PDB file of C-alpha atoms and ligand atoms in Angstrom:
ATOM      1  CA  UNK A   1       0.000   0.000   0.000  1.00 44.00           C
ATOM      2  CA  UNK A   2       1.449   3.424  -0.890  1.00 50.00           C
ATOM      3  CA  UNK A   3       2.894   5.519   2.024  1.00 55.00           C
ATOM      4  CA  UNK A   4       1.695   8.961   0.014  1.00 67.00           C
ATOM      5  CA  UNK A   5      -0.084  11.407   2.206  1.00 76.00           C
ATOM      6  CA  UNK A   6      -3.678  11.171   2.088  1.00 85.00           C
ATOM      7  CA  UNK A   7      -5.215  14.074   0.253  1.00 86.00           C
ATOM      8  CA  UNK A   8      -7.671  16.468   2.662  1.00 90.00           C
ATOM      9  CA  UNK A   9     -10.812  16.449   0.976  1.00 94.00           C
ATOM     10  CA  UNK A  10     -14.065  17.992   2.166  1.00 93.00           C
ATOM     11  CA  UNK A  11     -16.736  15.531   2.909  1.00 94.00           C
ATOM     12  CA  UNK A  12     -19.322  18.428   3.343  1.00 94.00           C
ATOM     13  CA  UNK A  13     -19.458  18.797  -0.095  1.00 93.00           C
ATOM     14  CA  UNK A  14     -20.511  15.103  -1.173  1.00 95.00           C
ATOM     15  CA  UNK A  15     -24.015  13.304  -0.610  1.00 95.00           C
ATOM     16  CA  UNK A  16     -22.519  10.009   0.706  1.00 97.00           C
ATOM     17  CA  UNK A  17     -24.370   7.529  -0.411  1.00 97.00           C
ATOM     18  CA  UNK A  18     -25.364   4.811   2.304  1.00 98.00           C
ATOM     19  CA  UNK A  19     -25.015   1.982  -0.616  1.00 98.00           C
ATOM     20  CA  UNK A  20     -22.593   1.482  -2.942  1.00 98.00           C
ATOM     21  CA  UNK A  21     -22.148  -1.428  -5.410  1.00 98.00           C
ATOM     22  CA  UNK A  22     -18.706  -1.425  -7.935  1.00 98.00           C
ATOM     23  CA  UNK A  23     -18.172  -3.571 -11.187  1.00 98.00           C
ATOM     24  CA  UNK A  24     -14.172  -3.787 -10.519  1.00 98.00           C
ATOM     25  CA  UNK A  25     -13.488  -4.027 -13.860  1.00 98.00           C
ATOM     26  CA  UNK A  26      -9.971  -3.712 -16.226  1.00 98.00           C
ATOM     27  CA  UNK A  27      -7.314  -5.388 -13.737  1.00 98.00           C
ATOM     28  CA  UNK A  28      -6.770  -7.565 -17.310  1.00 97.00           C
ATOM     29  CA  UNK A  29      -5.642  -4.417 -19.122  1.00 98.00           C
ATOM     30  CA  UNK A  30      -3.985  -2.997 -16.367  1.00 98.00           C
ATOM     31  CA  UNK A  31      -1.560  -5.926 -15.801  1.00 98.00           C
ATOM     32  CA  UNK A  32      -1.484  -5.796 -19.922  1.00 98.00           C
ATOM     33  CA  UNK A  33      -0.475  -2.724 -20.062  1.00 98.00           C
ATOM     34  CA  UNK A  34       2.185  -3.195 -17.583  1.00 98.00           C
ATOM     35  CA  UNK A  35       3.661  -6.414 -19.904  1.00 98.00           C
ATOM     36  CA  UNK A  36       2.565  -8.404 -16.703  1.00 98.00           C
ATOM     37  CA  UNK A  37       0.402 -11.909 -16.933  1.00 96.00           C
ATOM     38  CA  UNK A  38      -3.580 -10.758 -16.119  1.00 95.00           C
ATOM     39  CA  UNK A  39      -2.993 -12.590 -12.668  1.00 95.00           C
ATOM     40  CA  UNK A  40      -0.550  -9.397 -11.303  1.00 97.00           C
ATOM     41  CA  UNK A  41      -3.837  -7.222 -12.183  1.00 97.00           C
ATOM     42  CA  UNK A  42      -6.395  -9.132  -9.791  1.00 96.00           C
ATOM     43  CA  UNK A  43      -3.330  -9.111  -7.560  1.00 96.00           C
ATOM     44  CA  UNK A  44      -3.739  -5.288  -7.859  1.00 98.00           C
ATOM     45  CA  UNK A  45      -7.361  -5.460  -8.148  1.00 98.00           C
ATOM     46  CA  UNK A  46      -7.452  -6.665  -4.420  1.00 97.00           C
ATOM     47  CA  UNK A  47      -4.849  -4.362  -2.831  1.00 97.00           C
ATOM     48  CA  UNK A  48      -6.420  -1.281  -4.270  1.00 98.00           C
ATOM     49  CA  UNK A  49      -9.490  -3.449  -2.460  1.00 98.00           C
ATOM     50  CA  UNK A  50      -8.259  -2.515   0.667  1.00 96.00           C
ATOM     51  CA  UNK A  51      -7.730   1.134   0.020  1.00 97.00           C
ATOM     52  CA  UNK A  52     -11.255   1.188  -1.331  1.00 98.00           C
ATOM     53  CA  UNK A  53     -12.709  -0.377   2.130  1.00 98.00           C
ATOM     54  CA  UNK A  54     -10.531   1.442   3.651  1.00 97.00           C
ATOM     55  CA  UNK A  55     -11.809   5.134   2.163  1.00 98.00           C
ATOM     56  CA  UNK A  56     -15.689   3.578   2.436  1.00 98.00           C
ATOM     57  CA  UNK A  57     -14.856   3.265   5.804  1.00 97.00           C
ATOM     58  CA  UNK A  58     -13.566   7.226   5.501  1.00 97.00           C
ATOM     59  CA  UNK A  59     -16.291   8.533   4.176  1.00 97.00           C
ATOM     60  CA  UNK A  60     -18.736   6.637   5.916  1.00 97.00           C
ATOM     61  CA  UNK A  61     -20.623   4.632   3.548  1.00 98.00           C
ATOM     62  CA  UNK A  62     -22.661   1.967   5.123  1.00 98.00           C
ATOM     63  CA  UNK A  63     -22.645  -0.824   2.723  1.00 98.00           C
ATOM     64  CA  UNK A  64     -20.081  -1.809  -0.127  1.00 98.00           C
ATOM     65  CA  UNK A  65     -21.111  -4.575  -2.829  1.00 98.00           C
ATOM     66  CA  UNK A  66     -18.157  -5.657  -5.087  1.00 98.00           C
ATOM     67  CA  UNK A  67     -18.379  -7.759  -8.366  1.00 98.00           C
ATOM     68  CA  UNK A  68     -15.993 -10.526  -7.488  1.00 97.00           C
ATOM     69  CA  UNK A  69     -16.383 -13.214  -9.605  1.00 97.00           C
ATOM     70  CA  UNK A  70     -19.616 -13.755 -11.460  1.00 97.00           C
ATOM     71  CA  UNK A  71     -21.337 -17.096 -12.974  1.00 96.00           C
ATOM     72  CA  UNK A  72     -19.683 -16.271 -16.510  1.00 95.00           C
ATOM     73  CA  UNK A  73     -16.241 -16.170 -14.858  1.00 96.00           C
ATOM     74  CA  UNK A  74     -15.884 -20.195 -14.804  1.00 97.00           C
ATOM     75  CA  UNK A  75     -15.627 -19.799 -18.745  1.00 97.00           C
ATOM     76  CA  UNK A  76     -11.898 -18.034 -18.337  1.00 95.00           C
ATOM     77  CA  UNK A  77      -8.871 -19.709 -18.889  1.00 95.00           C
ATOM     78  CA  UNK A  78      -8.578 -22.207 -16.109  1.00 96.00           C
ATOM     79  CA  UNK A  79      -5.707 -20.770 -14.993  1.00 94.00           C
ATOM     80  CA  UNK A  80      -7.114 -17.460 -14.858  1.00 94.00           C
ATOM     81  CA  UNK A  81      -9.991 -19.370 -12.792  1.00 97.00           C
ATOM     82  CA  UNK A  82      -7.515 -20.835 -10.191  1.00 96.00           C
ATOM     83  CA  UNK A  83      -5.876 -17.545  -9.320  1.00 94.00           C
ATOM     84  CA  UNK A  84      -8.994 -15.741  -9.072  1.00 96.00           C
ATOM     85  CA  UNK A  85      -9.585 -18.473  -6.178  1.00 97.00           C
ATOM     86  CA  UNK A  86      -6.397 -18.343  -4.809  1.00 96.00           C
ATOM     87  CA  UNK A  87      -6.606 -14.685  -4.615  1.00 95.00           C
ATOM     88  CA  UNK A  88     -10.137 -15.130  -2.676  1.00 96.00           C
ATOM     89  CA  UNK A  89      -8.690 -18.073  -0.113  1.00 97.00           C
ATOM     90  CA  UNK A  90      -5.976 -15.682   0.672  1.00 95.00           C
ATOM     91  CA  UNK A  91      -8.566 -12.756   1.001  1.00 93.00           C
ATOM     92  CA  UNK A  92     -10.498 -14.936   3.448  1.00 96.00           C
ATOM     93  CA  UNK A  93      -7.693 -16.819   5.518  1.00 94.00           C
ATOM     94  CA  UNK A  94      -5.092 -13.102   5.983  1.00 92.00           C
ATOM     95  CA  UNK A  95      -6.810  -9.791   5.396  1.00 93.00           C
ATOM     96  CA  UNK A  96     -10.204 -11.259   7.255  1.00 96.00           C
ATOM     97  CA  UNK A  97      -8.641 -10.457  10.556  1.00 96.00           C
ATOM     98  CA  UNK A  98      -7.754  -6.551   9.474  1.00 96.00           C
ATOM     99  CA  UNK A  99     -11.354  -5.867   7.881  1.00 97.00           C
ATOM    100  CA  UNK A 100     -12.572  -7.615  11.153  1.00 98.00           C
ATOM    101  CA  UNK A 101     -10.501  -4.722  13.535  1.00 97.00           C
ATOM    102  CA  UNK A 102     -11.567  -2.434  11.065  1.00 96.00           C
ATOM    103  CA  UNK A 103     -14.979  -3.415  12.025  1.00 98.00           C
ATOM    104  CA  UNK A 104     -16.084  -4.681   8.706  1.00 98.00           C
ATOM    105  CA  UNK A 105     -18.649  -7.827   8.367  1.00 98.00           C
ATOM    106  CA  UNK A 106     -18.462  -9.855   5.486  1.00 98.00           C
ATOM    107  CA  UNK A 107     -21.698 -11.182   3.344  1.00 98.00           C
ATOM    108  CA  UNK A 108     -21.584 -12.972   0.340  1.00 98.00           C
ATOM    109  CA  UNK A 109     -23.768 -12.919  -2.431  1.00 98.00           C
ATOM    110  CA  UNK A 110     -24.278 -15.787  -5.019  1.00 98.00           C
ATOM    111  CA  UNK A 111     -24.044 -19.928  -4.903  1.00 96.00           C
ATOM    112  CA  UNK A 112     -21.720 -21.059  -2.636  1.00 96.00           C
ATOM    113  CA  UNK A 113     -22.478 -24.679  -3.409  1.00 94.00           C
ATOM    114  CA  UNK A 114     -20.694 -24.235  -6.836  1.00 94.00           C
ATOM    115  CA  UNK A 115     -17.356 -23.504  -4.915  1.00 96.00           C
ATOM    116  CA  UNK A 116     -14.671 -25.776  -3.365  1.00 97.00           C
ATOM    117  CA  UNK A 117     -15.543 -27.508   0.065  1.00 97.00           C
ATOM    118  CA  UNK A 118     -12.308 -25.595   1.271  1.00 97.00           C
ATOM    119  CA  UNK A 119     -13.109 -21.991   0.303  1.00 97.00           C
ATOM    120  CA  UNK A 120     -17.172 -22.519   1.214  1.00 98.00           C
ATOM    121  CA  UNK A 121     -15.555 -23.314   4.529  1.00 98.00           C
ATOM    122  CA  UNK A 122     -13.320 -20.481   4.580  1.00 98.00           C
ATOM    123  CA  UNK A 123     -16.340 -18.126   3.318  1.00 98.00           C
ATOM    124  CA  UNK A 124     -18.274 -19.489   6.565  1.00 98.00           C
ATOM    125  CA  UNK A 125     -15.899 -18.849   9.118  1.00 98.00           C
ATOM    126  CA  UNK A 126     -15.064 -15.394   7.594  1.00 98.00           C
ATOM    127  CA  UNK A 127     -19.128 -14.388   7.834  1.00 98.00           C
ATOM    128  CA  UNK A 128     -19.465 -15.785  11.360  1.00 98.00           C
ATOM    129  CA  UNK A 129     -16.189 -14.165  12.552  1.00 98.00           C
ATOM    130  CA  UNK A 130     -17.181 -10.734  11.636  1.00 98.00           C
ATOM    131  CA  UNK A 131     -20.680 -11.050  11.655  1.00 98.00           C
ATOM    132  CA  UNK A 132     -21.465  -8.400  14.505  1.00 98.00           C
ATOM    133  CA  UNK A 133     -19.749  -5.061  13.082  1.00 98.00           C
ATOM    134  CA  UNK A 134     -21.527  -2.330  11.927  1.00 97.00           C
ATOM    135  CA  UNK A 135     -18.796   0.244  10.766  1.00 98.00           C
ATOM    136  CA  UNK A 136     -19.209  -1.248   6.717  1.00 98.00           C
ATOM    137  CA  UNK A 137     -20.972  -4.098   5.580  1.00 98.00           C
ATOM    138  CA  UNK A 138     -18.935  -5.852   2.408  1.00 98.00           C
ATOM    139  CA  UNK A 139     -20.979  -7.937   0.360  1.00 98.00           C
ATOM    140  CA  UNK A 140     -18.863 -10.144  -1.891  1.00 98.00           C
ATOM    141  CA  UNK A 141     -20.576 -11.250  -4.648  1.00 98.00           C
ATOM    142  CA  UNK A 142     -18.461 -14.223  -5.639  1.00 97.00           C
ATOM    143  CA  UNK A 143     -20.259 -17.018  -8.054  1.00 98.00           C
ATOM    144  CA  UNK A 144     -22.767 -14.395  -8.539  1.00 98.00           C
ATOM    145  CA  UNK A 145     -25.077 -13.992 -11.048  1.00 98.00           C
ATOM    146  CA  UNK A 146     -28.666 -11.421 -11.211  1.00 98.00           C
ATOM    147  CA  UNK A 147     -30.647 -13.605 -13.184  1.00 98.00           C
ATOM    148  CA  UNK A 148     -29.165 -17.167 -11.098  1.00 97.00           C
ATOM    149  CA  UNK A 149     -30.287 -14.854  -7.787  1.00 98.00           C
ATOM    150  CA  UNK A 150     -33.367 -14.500  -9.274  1.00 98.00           C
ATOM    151  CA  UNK A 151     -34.348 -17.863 -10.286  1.00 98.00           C
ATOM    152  CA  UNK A 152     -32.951 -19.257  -7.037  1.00 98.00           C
ATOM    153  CA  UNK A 153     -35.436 -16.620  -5.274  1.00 98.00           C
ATOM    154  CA  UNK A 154     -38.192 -17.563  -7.336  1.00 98.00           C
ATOM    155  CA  UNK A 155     -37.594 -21.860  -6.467  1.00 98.00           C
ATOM    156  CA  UNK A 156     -37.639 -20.943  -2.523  1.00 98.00           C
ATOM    157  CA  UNK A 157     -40.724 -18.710  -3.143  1.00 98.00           C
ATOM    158  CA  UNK A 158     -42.133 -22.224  -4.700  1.00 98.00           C
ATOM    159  CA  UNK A 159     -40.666 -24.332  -2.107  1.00 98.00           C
ATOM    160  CA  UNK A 160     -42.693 -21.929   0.669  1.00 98.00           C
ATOM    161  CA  UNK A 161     -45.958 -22.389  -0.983  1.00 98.00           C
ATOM    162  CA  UNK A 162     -46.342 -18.673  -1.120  1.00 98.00           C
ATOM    163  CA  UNK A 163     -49.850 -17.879  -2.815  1.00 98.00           C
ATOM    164  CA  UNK A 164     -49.357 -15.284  -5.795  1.00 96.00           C
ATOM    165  CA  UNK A 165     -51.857 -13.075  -4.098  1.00 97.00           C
ATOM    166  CA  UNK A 166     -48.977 -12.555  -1.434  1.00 97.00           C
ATOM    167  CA  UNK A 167     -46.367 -11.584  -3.713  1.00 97.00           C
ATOM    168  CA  UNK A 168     -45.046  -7.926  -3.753  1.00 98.00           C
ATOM    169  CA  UNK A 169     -41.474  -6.015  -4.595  1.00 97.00           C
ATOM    170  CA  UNK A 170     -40.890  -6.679  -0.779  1.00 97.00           C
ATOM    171  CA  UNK A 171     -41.652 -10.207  -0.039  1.00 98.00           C
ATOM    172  CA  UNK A 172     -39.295 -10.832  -3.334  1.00 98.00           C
ATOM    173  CA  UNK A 173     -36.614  -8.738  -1.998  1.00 98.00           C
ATOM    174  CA  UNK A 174     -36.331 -11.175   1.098  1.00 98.00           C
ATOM    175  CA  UNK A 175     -35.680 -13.670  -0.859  1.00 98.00           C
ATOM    176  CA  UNK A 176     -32.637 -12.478  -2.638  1.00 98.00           C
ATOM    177  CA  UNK A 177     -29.253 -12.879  -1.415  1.00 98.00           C
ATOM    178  CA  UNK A 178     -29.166  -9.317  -0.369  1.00 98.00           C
ATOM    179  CA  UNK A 179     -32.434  -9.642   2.419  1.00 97.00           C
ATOM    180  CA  UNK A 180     -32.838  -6.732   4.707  1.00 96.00           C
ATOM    181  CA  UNK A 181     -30.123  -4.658   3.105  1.00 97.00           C
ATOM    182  CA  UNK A 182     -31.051  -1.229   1.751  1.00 96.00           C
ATOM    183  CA  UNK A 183     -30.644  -1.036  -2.591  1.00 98.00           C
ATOM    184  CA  UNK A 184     -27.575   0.329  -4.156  1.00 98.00           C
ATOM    185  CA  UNK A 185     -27.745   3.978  -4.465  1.00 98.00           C
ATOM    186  CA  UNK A 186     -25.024   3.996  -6.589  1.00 98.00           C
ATOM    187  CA  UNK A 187     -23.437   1.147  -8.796  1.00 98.00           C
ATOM    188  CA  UNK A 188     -19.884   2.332 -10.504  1.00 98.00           C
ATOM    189  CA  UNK A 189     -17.788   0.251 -13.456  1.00 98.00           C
ATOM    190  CA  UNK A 190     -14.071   1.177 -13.657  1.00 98.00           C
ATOM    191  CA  UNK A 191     -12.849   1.003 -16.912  1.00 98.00           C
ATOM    192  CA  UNK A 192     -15.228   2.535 -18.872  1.00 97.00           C
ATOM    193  CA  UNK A 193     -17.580   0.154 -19.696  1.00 96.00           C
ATOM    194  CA  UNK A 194     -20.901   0.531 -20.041  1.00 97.00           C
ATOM    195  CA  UNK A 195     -22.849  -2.959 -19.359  1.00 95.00           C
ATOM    196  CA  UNK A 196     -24.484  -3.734 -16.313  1.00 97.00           C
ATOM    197  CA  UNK A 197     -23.239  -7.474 -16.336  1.00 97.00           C
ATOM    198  CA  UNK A 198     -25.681  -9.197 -14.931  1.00 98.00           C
ATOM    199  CA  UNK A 199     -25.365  -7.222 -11.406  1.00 98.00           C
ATOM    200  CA  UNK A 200     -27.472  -6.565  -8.770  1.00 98.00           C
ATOM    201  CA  UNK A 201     -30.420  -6.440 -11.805  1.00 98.00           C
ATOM    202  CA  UNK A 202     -33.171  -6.167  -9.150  1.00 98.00           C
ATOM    203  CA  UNK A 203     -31.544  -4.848  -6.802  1.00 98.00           C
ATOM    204  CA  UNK A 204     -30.090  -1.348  -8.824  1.00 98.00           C
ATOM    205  CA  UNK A 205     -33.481  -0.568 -10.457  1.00 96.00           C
ATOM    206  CA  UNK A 206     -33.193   2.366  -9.402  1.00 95.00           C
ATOM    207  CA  UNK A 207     -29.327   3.273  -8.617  1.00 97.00           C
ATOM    208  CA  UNK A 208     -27.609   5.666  -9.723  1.00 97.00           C
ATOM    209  CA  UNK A 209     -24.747   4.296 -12.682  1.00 98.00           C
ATOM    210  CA  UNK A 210     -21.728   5.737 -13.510  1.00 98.00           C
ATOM    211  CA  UNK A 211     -18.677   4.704 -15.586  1.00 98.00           C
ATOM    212  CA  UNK A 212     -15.538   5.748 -14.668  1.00 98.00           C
ATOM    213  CA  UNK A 213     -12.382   5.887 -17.058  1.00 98.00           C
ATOM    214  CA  UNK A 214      -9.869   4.044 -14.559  1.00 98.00           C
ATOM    215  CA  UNK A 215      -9.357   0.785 -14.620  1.00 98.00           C
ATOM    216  CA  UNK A 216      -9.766  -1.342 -11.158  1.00 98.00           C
ATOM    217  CA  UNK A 217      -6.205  -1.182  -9.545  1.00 98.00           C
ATOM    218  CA  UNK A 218      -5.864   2.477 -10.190  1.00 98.00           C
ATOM    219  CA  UNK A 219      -9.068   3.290  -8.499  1.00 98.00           C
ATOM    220  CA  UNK A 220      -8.217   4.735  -5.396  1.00 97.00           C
ATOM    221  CA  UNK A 221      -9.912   7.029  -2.557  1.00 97.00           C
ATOM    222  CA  UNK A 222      -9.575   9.912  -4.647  1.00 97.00           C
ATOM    223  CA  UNK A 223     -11.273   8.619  -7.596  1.00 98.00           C
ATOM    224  CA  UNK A 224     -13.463   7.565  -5.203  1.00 98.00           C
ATOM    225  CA  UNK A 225     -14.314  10.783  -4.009  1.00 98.00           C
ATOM    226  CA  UNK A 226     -14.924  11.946  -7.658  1.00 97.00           C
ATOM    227  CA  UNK A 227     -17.501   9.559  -8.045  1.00 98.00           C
ATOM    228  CA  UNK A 228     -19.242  10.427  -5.000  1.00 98.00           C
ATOM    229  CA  UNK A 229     -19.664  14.224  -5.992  1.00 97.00           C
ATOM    230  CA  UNK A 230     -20.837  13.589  -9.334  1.00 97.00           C
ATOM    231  CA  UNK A 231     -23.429  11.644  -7.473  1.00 97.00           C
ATOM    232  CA  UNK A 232     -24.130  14.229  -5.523  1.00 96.00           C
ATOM    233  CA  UNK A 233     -24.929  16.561  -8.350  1.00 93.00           C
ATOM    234  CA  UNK A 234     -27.464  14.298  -9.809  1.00 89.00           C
ATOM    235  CA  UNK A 235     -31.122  14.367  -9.116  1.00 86.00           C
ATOM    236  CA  UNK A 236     -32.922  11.052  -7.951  1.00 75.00           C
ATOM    237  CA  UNK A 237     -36.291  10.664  -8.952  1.00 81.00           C
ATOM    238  CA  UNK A 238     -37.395   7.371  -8.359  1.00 83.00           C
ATOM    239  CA  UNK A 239     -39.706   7.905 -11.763  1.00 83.00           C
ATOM    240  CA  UNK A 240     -41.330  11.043 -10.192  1.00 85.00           C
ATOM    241  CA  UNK A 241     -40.944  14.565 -11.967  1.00 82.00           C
ATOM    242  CA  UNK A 242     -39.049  17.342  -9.870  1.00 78.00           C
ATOM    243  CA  UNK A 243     -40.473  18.722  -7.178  1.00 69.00           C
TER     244      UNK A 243
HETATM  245  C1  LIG B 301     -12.522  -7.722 -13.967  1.00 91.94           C
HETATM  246  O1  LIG B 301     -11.340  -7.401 -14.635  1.00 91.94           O
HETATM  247  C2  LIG B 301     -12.221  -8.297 -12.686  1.00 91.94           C
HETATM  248  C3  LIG B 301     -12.573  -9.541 -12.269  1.00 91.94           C
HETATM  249  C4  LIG B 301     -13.285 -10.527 -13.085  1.00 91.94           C
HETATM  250  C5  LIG B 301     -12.201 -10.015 -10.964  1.00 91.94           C
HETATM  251  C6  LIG B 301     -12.253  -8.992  -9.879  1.00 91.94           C
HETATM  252  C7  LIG B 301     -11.475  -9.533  -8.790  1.00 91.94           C
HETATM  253  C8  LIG B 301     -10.641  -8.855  -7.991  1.00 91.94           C
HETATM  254  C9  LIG B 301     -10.437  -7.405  -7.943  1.00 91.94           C
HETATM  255  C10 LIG B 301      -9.874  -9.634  -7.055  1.00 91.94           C
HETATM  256  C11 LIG B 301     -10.684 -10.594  -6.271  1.00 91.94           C
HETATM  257  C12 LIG B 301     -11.293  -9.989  -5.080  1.00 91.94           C
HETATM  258  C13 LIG B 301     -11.857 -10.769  -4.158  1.00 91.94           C
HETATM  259  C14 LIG B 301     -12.439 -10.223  -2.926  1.00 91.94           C
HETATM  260  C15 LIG B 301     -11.896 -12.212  -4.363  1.00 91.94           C
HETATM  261  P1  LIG B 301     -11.038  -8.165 -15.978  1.00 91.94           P
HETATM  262  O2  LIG B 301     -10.176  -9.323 -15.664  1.00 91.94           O
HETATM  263  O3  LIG B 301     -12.304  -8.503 -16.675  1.00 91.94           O
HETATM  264  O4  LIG B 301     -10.239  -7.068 -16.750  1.00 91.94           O
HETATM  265  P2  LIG B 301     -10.225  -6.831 -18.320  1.00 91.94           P
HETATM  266  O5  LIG B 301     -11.639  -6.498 -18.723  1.00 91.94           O
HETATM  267  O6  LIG B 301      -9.296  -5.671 -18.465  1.00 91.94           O
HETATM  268  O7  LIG B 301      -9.713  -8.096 -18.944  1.00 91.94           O
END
């Protein structure tokens, strides 16, 4: 992590946002860029991570939802796949203990039944270990899909017998991976893409989306803080005209 002086900014003049959900996208052309193997970038991908948490934390942003490693991701190289669950075992058996000082508790979104027996159990013990903070709630979304949530919420609603006459936007929500957690107010994708990627497709109905030019690694708190003002400056209205 780099040493540099934090920058003073002035929170007074941002909105913060109490949700925010970020496609972590172009650690692949990063690490290209760089004449390093796409590997180094995810390595980069999760120490910029930590200075992300880290300025969430900061700013005091409730919840943080990060695009880990979604359902399409299995159809990478394998040896892209392995490292991408390296990285995530190491995530969950070393920097656990830090995000748990830091006060941080760990959800995770998506099927863990489709990962290893080891890093389910790793995923388990990292959720119950930090799973009475309240500074910043992380929700990994790793094997995640929208559409998979969606179908997988719509098998339990079967399973539970409920009658369609009981059936509103609310009773759904509880049934997705992200129960009793406020929406995303704001869902950013370094890198400038502009594709929603199957994320959080219920759930960001109505977030605000922005794409920003950098990719993943070099996304740090000031960035950061760039994104949050342009939210700031834009007017949510839910569908409604302006008051
Ligand atoms: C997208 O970049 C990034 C991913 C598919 C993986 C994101 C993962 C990390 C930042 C590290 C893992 C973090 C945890 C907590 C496990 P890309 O590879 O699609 O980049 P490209 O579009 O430039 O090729």
């Amino acid at each position: 992590m780099s040493n540099r002086q934090k920058e003073p900014l002035d929170l007074t003049a941002i909105k913060v946002p109490d949700h925010i959900a970020i496609i972590m996208d172009g650690n692949g052309r990063w690490a290209r860029r760089r004449g390093l193997p796409r590997q180094a970038g995810h390595r980069a991908g999760v120490e910029n991570l930590r200075r992300i948490i880290d300025a969430c934390v900061e700013f005091g942003i409730k919840v943080l939802t990060i695009y880990a490693f979604s359902t399409e991701n299995w159809g990478r190289p394998p040896s892209e796949v392995r490292a991408l669950m390296r990285i995530f075992a190491r995530v969950l058996d070393q920097e656990v203990y830090e995000l748990h000082e830091q006060g941080v508790c760990l959800h995770h979104l998506g099927d863990l039944s489709g990962i290893s027996p080891d890093l389910q159990a790793k995923v388990k013990r990292a959720i119950e270990l930090t799973k009475n903070n309240d500074r910043l709630i992380l929700n990994v979304a790793f094997n995640y899909g929208g559409r998979a949530e969606i179908i997988h919420a719509v098998k339990q609603l079967l399973q539970d017998n409920v009658p369609a006459d009981a059936m509103n936007e609310e009773l759904f929500s509880n049934y997705l991976f992200t129960k009793g957690l406020s929406d995303p107010d704001l869902v950013i994708r370094t890198s400038g893409e502009l594709r929603i990627s199957n994320f959080l497709i219920w759930q960001a109905a109505y977030a605000e989306y922005l794409a920003v030019p950098e990719y993943w690694p070099d996304f740090d708190r000031e960035a950061l803080y760039k994104a949050l003002l342009a939210y700031s400056n834009r007017e949510r209205r839910f569908g409604l005209v302006t008051a």
